[in-house]
Short mmCIF file of C-alpha atoms in Angstrom, two decimals:
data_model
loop_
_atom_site.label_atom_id
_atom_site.label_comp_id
_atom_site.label_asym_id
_atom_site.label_seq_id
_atom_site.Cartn_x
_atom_site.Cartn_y
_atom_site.Cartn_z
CA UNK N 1 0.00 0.00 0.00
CA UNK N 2 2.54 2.26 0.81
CA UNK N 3 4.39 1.78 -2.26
CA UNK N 4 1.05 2.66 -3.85
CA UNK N 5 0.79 5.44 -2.04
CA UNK N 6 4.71 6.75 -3.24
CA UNK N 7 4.13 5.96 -6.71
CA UNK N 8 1.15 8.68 -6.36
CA UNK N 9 2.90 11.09 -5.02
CA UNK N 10 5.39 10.88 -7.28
CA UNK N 11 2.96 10.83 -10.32
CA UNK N 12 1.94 14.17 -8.31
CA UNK N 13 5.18 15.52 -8.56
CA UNK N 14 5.64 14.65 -11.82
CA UNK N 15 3.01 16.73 -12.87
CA UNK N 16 4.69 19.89 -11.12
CA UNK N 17 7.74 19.16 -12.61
CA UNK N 18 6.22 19.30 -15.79
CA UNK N 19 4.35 22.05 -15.66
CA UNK N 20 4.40 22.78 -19.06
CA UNK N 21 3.65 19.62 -20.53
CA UNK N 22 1.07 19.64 -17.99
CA UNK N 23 -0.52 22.97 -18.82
CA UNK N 24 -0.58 22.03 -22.61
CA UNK N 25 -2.13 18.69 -21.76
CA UNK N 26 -4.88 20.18 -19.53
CA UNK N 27 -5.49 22.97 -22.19
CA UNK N 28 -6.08 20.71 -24.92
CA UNK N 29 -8.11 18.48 -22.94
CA UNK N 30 -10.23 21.63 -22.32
CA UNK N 31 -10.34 23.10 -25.52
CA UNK N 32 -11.91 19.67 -26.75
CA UNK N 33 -14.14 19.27 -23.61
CA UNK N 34 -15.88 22.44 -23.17
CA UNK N 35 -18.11 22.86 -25.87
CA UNK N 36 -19.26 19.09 -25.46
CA UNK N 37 -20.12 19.62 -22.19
CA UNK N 38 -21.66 22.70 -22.65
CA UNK N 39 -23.71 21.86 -25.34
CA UNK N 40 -24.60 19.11 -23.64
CA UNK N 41 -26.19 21.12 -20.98
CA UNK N 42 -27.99 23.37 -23.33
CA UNK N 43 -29.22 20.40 -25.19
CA UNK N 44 -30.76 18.68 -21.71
CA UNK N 45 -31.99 22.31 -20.71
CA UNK N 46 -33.84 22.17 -23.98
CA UNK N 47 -35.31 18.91 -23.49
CA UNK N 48 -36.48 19.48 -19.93
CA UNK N 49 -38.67 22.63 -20.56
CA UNK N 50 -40.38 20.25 -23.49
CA UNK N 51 -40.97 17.49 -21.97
CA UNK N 52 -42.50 19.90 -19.27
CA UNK N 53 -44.84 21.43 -21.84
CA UNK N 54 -45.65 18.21 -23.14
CA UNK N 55 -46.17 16.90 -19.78
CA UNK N 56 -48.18 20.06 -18.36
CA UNK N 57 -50.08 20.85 -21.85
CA UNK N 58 -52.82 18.99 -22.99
CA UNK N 59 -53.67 15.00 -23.50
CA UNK N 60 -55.11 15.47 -27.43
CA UNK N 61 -54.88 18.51 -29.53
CA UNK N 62 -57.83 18.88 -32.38
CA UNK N 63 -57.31 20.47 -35.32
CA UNK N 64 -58.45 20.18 -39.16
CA UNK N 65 -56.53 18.63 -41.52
CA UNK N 66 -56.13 21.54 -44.65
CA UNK N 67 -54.06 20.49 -47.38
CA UNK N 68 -51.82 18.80 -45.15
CA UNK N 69 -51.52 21.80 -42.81
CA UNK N 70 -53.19 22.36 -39.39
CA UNK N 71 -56.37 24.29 -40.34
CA UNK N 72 -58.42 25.96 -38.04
CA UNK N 73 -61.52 24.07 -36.18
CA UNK N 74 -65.27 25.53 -35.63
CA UNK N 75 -66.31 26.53 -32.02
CA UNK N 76 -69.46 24.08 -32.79
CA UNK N 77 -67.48 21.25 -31.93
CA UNK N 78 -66.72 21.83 -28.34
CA UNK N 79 -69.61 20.70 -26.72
CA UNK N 80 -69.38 17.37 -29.36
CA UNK N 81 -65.99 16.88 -28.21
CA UNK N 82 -66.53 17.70 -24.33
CA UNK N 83 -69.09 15.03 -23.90
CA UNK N 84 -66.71 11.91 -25.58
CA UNK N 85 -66.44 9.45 -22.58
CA UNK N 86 -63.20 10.30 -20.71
CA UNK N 87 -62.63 13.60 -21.75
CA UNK N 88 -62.42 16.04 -18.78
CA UNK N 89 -63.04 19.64 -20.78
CA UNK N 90 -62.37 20.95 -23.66
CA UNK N 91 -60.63 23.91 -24.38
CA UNK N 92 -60.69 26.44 -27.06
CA UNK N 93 -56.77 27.81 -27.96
CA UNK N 94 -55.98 30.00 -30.71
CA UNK N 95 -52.21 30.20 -31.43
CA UNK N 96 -50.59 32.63 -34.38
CA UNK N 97 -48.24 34.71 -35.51
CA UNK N 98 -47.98 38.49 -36.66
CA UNK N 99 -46.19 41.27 -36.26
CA UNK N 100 -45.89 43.71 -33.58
CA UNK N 101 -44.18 46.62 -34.96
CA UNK N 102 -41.47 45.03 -36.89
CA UNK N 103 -41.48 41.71 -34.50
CA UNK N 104 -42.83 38.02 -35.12
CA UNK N 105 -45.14 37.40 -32.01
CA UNK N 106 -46.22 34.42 -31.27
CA UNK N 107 -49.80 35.42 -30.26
CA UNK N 108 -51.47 32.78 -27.68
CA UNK N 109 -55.53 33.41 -27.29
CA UNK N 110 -56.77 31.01 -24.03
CA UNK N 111 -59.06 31.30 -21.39
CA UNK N 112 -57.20 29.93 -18.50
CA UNK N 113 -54.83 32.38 -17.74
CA UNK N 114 -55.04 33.86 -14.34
CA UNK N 115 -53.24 36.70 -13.00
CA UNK N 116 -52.59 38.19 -9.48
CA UNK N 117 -54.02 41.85 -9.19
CA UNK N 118 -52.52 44.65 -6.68
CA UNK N 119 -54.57 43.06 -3.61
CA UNK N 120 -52.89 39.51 -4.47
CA UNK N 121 -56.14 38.20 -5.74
CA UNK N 122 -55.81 36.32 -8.33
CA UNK N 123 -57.96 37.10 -11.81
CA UNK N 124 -58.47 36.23 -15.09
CA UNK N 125 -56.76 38.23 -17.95
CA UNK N 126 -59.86 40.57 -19.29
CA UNK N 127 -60.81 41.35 -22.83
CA UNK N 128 -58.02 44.48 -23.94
CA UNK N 129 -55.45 43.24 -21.95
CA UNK N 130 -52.03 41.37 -22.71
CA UNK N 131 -49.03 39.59 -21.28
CA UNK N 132 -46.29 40.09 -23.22
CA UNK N 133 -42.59 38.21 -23.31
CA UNK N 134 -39.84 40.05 -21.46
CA UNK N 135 -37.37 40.20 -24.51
CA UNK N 136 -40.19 41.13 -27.13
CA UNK N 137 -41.09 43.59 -24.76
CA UNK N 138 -37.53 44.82 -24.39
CA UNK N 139 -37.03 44.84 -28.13
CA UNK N 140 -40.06 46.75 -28.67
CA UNK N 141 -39.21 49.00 -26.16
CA UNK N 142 -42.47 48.39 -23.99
CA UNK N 143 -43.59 48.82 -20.62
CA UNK N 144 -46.41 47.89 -18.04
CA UNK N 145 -49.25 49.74 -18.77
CA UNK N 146 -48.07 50.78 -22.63
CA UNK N 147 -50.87 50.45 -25.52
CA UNK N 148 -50.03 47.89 -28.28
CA UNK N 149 -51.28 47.33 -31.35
CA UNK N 150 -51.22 44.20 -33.85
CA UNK N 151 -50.55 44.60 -37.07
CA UNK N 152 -53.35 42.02 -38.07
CA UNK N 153 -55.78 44.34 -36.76
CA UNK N 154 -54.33 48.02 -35.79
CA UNK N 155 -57.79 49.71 -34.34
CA UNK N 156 -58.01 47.38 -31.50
CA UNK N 157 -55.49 48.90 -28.72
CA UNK N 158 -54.52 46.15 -25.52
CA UNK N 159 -53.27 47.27 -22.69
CA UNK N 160 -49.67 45.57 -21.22
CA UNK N 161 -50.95 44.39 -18.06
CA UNK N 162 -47.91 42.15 -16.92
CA UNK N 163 -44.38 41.18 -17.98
CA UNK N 164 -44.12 36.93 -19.28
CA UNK N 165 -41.34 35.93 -17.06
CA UNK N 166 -38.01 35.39 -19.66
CA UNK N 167 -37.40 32.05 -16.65
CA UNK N 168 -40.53 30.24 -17.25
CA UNK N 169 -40.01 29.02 -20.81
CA UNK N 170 -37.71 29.86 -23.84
CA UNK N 171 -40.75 30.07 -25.54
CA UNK N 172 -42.53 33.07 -24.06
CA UNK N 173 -39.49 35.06 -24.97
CA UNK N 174 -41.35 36.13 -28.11
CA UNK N 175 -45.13 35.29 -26.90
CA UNK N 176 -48.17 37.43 -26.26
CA UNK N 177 -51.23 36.23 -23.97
CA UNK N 178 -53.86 37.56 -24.21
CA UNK N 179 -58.32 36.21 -24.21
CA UNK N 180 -59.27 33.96 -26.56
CA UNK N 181 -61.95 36.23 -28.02
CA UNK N 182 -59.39 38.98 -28.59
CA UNK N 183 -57.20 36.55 -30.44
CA UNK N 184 -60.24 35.70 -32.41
CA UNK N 185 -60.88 38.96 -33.71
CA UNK N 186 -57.02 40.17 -34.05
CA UNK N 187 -57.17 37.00 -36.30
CA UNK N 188 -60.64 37.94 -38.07
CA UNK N 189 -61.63 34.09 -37.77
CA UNK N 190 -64.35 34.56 -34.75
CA UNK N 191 -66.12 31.08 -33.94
CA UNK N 192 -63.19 29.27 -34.85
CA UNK N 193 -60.22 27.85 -33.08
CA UNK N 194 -56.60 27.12 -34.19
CA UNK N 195 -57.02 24.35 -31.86
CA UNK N 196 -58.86 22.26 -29.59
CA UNK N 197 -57.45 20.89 -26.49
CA UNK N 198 -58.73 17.77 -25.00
CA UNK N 199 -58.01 16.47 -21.35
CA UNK N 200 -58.81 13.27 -20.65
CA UNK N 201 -58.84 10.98 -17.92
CA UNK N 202 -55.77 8.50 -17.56
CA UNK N 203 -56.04 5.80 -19.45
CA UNK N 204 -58.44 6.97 -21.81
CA UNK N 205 -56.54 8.87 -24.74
CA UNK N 206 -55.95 5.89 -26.73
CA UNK N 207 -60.06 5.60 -27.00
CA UNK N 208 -61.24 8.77 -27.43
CA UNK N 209 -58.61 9.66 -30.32
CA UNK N 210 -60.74 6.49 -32.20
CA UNK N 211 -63.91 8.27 -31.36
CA UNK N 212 -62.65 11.19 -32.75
CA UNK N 213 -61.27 9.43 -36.18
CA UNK N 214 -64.73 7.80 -36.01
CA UNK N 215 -66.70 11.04 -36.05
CA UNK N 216 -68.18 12.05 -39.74
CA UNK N 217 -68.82 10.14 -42.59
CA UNK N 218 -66.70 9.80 -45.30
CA UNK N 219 -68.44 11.99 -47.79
CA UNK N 220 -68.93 14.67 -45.90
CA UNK N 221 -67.30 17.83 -47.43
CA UNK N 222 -65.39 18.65 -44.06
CA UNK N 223 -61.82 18.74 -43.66
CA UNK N 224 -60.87 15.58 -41.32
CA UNK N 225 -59.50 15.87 -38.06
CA UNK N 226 -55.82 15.95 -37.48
CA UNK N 227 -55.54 14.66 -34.11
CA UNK N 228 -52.55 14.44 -31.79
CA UNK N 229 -52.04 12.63 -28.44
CA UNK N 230 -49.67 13.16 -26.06
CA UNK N 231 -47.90 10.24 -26.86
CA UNK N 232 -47.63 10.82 -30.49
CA UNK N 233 -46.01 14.89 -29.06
CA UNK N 234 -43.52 12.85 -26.69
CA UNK N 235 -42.94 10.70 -29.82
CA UNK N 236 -41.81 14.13 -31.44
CA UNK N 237 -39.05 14.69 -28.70
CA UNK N 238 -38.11 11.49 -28.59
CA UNK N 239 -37.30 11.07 -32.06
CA UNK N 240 -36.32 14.34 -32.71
CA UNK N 241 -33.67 14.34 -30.00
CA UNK N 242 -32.31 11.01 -29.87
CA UNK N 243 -32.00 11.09 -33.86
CA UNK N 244 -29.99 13.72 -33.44
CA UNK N 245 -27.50 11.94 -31.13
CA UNK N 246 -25.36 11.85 -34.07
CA UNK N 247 -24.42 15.02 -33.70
CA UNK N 248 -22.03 13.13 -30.85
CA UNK N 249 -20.29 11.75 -33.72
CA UNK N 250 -19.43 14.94 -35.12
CA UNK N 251 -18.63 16.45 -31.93
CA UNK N 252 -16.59 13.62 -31.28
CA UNK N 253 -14.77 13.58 -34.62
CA UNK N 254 -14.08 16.96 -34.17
CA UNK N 255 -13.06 16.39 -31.00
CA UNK N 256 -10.70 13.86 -32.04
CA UNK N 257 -9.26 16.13 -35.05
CA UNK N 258 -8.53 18.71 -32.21
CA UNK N 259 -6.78 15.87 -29.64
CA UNK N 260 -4.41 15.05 -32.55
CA UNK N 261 -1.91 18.08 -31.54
CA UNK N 262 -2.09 17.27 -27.75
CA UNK N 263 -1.60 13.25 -28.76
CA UNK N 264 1.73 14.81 -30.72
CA UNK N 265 2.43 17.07 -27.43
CA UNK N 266 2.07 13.74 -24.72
CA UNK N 267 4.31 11.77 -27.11
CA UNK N 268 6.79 14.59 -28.51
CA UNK N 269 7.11 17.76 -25.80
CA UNK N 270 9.60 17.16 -23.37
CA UNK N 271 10.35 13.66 -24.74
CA UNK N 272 13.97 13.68 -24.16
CA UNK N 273 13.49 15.01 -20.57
CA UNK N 274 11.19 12.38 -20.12
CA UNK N 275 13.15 9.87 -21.16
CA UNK N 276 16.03 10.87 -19.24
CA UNK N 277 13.73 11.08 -15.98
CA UNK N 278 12.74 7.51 -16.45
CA UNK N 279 16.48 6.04 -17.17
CA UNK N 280 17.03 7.56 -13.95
CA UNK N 281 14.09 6.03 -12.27
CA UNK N 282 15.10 2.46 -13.65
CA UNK N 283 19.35 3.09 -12.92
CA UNK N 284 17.92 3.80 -8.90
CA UNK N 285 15.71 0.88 -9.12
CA UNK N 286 12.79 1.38 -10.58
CA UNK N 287 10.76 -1.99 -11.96
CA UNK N 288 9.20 -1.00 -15.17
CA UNK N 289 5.82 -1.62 -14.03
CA UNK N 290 6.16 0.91 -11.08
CA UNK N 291 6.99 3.40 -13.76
CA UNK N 292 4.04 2.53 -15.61
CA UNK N 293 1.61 2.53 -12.63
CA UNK N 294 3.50 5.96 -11.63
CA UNK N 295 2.72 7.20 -15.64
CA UNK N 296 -1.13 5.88 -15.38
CA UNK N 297 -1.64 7.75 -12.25
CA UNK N 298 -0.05 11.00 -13.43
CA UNK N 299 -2.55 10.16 -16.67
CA UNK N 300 -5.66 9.78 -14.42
CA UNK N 301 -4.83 12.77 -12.33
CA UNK N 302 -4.37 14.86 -15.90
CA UNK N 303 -7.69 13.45 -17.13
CA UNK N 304 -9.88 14.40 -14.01
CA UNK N 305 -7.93 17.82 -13.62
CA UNK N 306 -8.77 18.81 -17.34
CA UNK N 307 -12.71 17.19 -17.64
CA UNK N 308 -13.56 18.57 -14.28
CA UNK N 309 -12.03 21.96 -15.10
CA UNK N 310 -13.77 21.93 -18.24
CA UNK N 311 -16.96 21.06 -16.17
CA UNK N 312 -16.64 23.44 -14.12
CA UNK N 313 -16.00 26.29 -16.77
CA UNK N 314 -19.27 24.91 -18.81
CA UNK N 315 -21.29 25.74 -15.35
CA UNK N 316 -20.18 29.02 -14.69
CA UNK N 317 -20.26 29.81 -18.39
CA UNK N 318 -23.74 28.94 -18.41
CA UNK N 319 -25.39 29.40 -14.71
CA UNK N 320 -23.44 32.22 -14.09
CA UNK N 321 -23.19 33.88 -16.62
CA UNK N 322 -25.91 32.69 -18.87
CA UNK N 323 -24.31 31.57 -21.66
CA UNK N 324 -23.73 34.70 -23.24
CA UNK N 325 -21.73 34.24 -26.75
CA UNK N 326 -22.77 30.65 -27.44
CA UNK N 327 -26.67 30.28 -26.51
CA UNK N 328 -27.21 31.71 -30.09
CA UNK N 329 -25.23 28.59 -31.84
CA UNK N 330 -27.42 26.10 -29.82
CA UNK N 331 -30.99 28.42 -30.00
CA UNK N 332 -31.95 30.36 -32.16
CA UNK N 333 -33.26 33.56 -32.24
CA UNK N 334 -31.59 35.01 -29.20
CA UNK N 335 -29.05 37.37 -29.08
CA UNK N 336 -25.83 37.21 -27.90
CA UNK N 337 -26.40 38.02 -24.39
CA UNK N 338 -29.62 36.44 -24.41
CA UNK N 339 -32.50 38.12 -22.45
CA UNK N 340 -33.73 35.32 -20.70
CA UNK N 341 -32.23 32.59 -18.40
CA UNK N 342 -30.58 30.18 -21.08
CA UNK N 343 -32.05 26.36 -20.01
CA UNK N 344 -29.19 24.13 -19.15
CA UNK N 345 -29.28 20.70 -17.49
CA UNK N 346 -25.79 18.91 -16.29
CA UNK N 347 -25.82 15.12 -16.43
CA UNK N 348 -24.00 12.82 -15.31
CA UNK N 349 -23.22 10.88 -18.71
CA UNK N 350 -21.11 13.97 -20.22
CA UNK N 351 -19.38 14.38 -17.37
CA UNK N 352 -18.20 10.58 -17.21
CA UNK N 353 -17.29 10.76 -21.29
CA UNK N 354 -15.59 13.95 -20.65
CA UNK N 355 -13.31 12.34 -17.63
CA UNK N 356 -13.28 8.64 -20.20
CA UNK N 357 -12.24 10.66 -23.07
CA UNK N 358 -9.56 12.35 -21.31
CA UNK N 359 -7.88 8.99 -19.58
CA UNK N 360 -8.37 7.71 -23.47
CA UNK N 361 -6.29 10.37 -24.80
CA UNK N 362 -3.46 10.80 -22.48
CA UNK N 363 -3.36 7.24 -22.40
CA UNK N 364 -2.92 6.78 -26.18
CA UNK N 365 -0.21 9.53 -25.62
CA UNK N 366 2.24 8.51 -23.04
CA UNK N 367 1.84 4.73 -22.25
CA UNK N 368 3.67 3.21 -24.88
CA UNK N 369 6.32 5.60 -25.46
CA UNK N 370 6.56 5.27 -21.51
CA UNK N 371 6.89 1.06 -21.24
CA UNK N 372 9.35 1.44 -24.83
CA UNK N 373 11.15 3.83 -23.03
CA UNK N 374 11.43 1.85 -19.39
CA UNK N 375 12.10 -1.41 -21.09
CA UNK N 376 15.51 -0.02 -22.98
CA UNK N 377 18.48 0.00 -20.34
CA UNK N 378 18.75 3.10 -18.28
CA UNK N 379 22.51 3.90 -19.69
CA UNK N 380 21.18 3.94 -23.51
CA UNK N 381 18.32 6.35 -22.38
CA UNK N 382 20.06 8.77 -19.98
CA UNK N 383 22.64 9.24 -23.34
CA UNK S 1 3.58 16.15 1.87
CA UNK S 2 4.81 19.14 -0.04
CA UNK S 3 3.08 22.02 -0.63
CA UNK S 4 2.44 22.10 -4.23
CA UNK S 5 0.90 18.07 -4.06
CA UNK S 6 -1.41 18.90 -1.30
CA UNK S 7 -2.47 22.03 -3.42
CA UNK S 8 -2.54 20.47 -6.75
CA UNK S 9 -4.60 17.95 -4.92
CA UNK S 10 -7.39 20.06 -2.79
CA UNK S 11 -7.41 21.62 -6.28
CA UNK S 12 -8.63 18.58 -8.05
CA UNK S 13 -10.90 17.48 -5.07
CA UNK S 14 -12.19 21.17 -5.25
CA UNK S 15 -13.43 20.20 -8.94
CA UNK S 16 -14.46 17.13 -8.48
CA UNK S 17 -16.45 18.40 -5.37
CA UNK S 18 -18.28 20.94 -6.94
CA UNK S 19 -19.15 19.06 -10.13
CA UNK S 20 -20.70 16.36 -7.76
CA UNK S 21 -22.60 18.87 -5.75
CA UNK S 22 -24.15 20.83 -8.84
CA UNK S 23 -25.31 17.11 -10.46
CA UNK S 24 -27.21 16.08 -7.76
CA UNK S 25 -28.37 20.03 -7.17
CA UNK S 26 -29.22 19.61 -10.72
CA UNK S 27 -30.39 15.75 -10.75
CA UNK S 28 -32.43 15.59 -7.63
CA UNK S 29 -36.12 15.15 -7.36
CA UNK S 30 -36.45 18.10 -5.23
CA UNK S 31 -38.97 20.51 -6.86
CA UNK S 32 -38.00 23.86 -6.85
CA UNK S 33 -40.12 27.25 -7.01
CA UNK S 34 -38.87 27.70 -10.65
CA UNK S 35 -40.06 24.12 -11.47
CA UNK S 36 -43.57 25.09 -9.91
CA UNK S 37 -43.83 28.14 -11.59
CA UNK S 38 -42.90 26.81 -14.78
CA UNK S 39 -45.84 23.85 -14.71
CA UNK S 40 -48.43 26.43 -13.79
CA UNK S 41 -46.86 28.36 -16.81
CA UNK S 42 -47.61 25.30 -19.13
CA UNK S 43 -51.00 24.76 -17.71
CA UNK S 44 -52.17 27.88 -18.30
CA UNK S 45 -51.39 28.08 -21.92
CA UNK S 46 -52.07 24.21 -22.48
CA UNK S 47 -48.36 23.52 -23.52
CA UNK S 48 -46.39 25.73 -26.10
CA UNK S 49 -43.15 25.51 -27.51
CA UNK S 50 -40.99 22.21 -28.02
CA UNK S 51 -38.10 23.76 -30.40
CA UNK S 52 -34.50 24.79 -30.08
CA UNK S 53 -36.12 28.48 -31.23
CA UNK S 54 -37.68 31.30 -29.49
CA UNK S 55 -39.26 33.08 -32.62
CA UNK S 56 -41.96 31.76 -35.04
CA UNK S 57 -39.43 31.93 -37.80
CA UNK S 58 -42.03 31.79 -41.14
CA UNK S 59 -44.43 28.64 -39.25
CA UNK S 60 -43.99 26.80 -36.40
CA UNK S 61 -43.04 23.78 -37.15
CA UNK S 62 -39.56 24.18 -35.70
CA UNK S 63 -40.94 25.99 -32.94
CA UNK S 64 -43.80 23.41 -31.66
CA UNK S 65 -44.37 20.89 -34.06
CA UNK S 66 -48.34 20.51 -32.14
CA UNK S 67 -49.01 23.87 -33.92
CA UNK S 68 -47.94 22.73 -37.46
CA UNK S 69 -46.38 19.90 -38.88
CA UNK S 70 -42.65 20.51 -39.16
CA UNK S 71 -39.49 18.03 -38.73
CA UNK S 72 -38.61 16.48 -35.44
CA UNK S 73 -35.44 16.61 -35.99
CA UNK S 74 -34.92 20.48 -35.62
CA UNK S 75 -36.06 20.26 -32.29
CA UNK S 76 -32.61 19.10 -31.21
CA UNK S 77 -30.22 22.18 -30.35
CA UNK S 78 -26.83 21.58 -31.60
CA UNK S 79 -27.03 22.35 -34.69
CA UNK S 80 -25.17 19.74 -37.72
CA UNK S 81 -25.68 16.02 -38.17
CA UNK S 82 -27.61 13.95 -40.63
CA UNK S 83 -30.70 15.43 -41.89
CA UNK S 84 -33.54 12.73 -41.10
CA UNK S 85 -36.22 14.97 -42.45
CA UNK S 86 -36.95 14.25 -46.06
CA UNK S 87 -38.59 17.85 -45.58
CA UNK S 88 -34.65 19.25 -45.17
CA UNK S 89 -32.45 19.70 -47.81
CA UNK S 90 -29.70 21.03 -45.81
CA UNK S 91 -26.75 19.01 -44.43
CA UNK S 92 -25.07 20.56 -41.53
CA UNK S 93 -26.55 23.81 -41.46
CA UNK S 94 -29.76 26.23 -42.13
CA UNK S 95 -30.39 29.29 -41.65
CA UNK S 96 -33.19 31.09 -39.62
CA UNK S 97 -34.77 34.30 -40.70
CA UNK S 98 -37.36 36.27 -38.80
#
C-alpha cells in the first residue's frame, strides 16, 4: 500500500515538474471538452422545458386537416368533443403569428390564464389586456401599462398588463397572452379555433382519439380531423432528440481532429526530458511496471484535472453567466447576451465521457512511449 | 507532503467536489419554485413551444411541431448532423430568418 501510495505522489510531482507539458495537456483536454459539455447542458436544458410542456399541456390537440396543414376548427365542436367518454373539458386555444411593430409574435388566445391583481387576488386576464414576453417587450421597447397594437388588426389597442417571465419558458421570450376572443378577432376568424385541447382521464386517450377518427362520414365535405395525443407529441421529442444523437459523432470527430496536436504534445514535448527522468528512475531501481503505474496515475490525475475543469467552466459559463456568446449557436433567435435565463441541465453521462475521453487520450499519448522507453536500459536512455 | 501536491490535490478534489454537488443540485427530485412556476406556466397556456427556437421563424413547425407539422429533428439544439427529415435539404446547417 505504501508503495502505492509513493508511486502517487510521485505521479503528483511529476506533474509539477512538468508544468508545461502539464498545462498544454490540460489545455487541450479543455479546448476539446468544453463545448461538449456545454452543449450538452444546453441540449438537456432544452429537453427538460419540453418534456414539461408536453407533460403540463394537454392530452389530445384537435385540429383540421387543410391540405396537409393544421387548419383551423369551428367553435361548434366543443360541446361534441366535451361530452366523448373520458374527456375532462375541452378547451378552445388559438395560437398565431404576426407582427408587432417590426417583430414576429407568437400570439397565444386562451381562457385559462389567471393573474394576481394589486390586492394579491388572483384574476383572469380581461378582454383588452395582454401579457407580453420580457425580450419582445424589451425589443419593442415596452412597458407595463403601454398600448399595443397588432398589425393584423391596428384599431383594436390592448393594454400591457404584466411582464411573461423570460425564466418560465424559452418560448414566451417572443409570446403574447392575451383572451381567446381577442385573439379571435385580431385573427378575423371569430367562432373558430386554431385548436382544440382535449383532457382526458388517464387511461383513456388511446379511445377517445378512435372516437374522434370515427366522427363524420366519409363523404362529408369537411376537412378531417388531425388529431394528436400526447404520446404521439412525446414521440416528437423522442425522435427528434435522440436522432440527433449523431451530432455526438461529429462532436466527437471533431473532437478527435482537435486531440491530434495534444496526442503529438504527450508523445513529442519534453520527450527527451522524459526519457532521461525515467532512465534515472530504472538506474535507482525502478521496476518497469512501477513506472508505468506511476505514468497511469499521473494520466488519471491529468484526465480528471482537465474534464472537471472543463466542467466546471461549462457551469459558470452557463449558470453564471448565462451563456452569453454561445446560446445563439445552440438556440436560435436570441441574441448574444440572451435576455432570458438560457435552459441548461448537467448530467451525469457527459461528465463521465468527458473524464473517459480524457484517460483515453493521455493514455494513447504517453503509455507506450513510456513502457518502450522503461524497457531499454537506463545507460542507452540517460545518453 | 509538499506544498504544491497537497495544493494540486485540494485543487482537483475542489473540482471534483463541486461538479458532484451541482449534479445532484441539478439531478435531484427536489422541486424547486422555478419548477412550480414553470408547470403552472404550461398549464395555463395548455403547452407551447418544443423547439431549439424562441421566434416563429415563417411557421412553427420548428418551434412546436403541435401547432404545425414541421421536422422532429430540428427540435434538437446543436445544430449539424444527418438530416432525417426528407422535408430538409440542408446538411449541416440552415439558416433562420425572422
Amino acid at each position: 500500500m505504501q508503495l502505492h501510495f509513493n508511486l502517487f505522489i510521485q505521479a503528483v510531482l511529476s506533474i509539477l515538474r512538468n508544468r508545461d507539458r502539464s498545462l498544454v495537456v490540460t489545455g487541450c483536454l479543455l479546448a476539446v471538452l468544453l463545448p461538449f459539455v456545454t452543449a450538452m447542458a444546453v441540449s438537456e436544458g432544452v429537453r427538460e422545458q419540453a418534456s414539461l410542456s408536453i407533460d403540463n399541456g394537454a392530452d389530445l390537440y384537435i385540429t383540421r386537416a387543410q391540405y396537409g396543414r393544421n387548419g383551423p376548427i369551428a367553435l361548434d365542436k366543443l360541446a361534441e368533443f366535451a361530452e366523448i367518454p373520458g374527456v375532462v373539458k375541452a378547451v378552445p386555444r388559438i395560437s398565431g403569428r404576426t407582427y408587432l411593430g417590426e417583430e414576429l409574435a407568437v400570439v397565444v388566445g386562451i381562457d385559462s390564464v389567471e393573474l394576481l391583481d394589486n390586492k394579491n387576488k388572483r384574476k383572469n386576464l380581461s378582454s383588452g389586456e395582454v401579457l407580453i414576453g420580457h425580450a419582445l417587450a424589451e425589443r419593442l421597447e415596452l412597458k407595463k401599462g403601454d398600448e399595443l397594437r397588432f398589425f393584423l388588426f391596428p384599431a383594436m389597442p390592448f393594454k400591457i398588463v404584466d411582464f411573461i417571465d423570460g425564466d418560465l419558458s424559452i418560448w414566451a421570450s417572443s409570446l403574447v397572452l392575451l383572451t381567446f376572443n381577442d385573439a379571435a378577432t385580431i385573427f378575423k376568424l371569430p367562432g373558430f379555433a386554431s385548436e382544440i385541447l382535449l383532457y382526458s382521464r388517464p387511461g383513456t386517450e388511446a379511445n377517445i382519439a378512435e372516437h374522434l377518427s370515427s366522427l363524420g362520414k366519409p363523404w362529408d365535405m369537411i376537412p378531417p380531423l388531425r388529431i394528436q395525443t400526447k404520446s404521439i407529441v412525446n414521440q416528437y421529442i423522442n425522435r427528434g432528440f435522440d436522432l440527433q444523437a449523431g451530432v455526438f459523432f461529429l462532436f466527437y470527430l471533431t473532437a478527435f481532429a482537435l486531440s491530434i496536436p495534444a496526442l503529438l504534445i504527450l508523445s513529442g514535448f519534453g520527450r527527451g526530458a522524459r526519457r532521461k527522468e525515467i532512465g534515472i528512475l530504472k538506474a535507482t531501481g525502478w521496476q518497469t511496471l512501477e513506472v508505468l503505474e506511476m505514468t497511469c496515475i499521473e494520466n488519471i490525475l491529468l484526465a480528471l484535472l482537465g474534464s472537471m475543469l472543463a466542467v466546471v467552466l461549462a457551469m459558470l459559463w452557463l449558470k453564471a453567466f448565462n451563456g452569453i456568446g454561445i446560446a445563439p449557436l445552440f438556440i436560435s433567435g436570441i441574441s448574444w447576451i440572451p435576455e432570458f435565463k438560457v435552459p441548461s441541465l448537467f448530467t451525469p453521462m457527459p461528465v463521465l465521457f468527458s473524464f473517459l475521453f480524457g484517460i483515453v487520450l493521455t493514455m494513447l499519448g504517453t503509455v507506450i512511449t513510456t513502457w518502450k522507453t522503461a524497457i531499454t536500459p537506463p545507460l542507452t536512455t540517460m545518453n | 507532503m509538499e506544498k504544491g501536491v497537497s495544493g494540486l490535490l485540494a485543487c482537483i478534489m475542489f473540482l471534483v467536489a463541486t461538479v458532484v454537488i451541482v449534479l445532484s443540485l441539478e439531478n435531484g427530485n427536489k422541486q424547486t419554485a422555478k419548477q412550480a412556476a414553470r408547470q403552472s406556466f404550461q398549464t395555463a397556456l395548455g403547452g407551447v413551444g418544443m423547439g431549439a427556437t424562441t421566434v416563429p421563424a415563417w411557421n412553427f413547425g420548428d418551434y412546436d411541431p403541435r401547432l404545425q407539422p414541421g421536422a422532429y429533428d430540428r427540435l434538437y439544439p446543436i445544430p449539424g448532423g444527418y438530416s432525417y427529415s426528407p422535408d430538409r435539404l440542408t446538411m449541416v446547417s440552415s439558416f433562420q430568418v425572422k
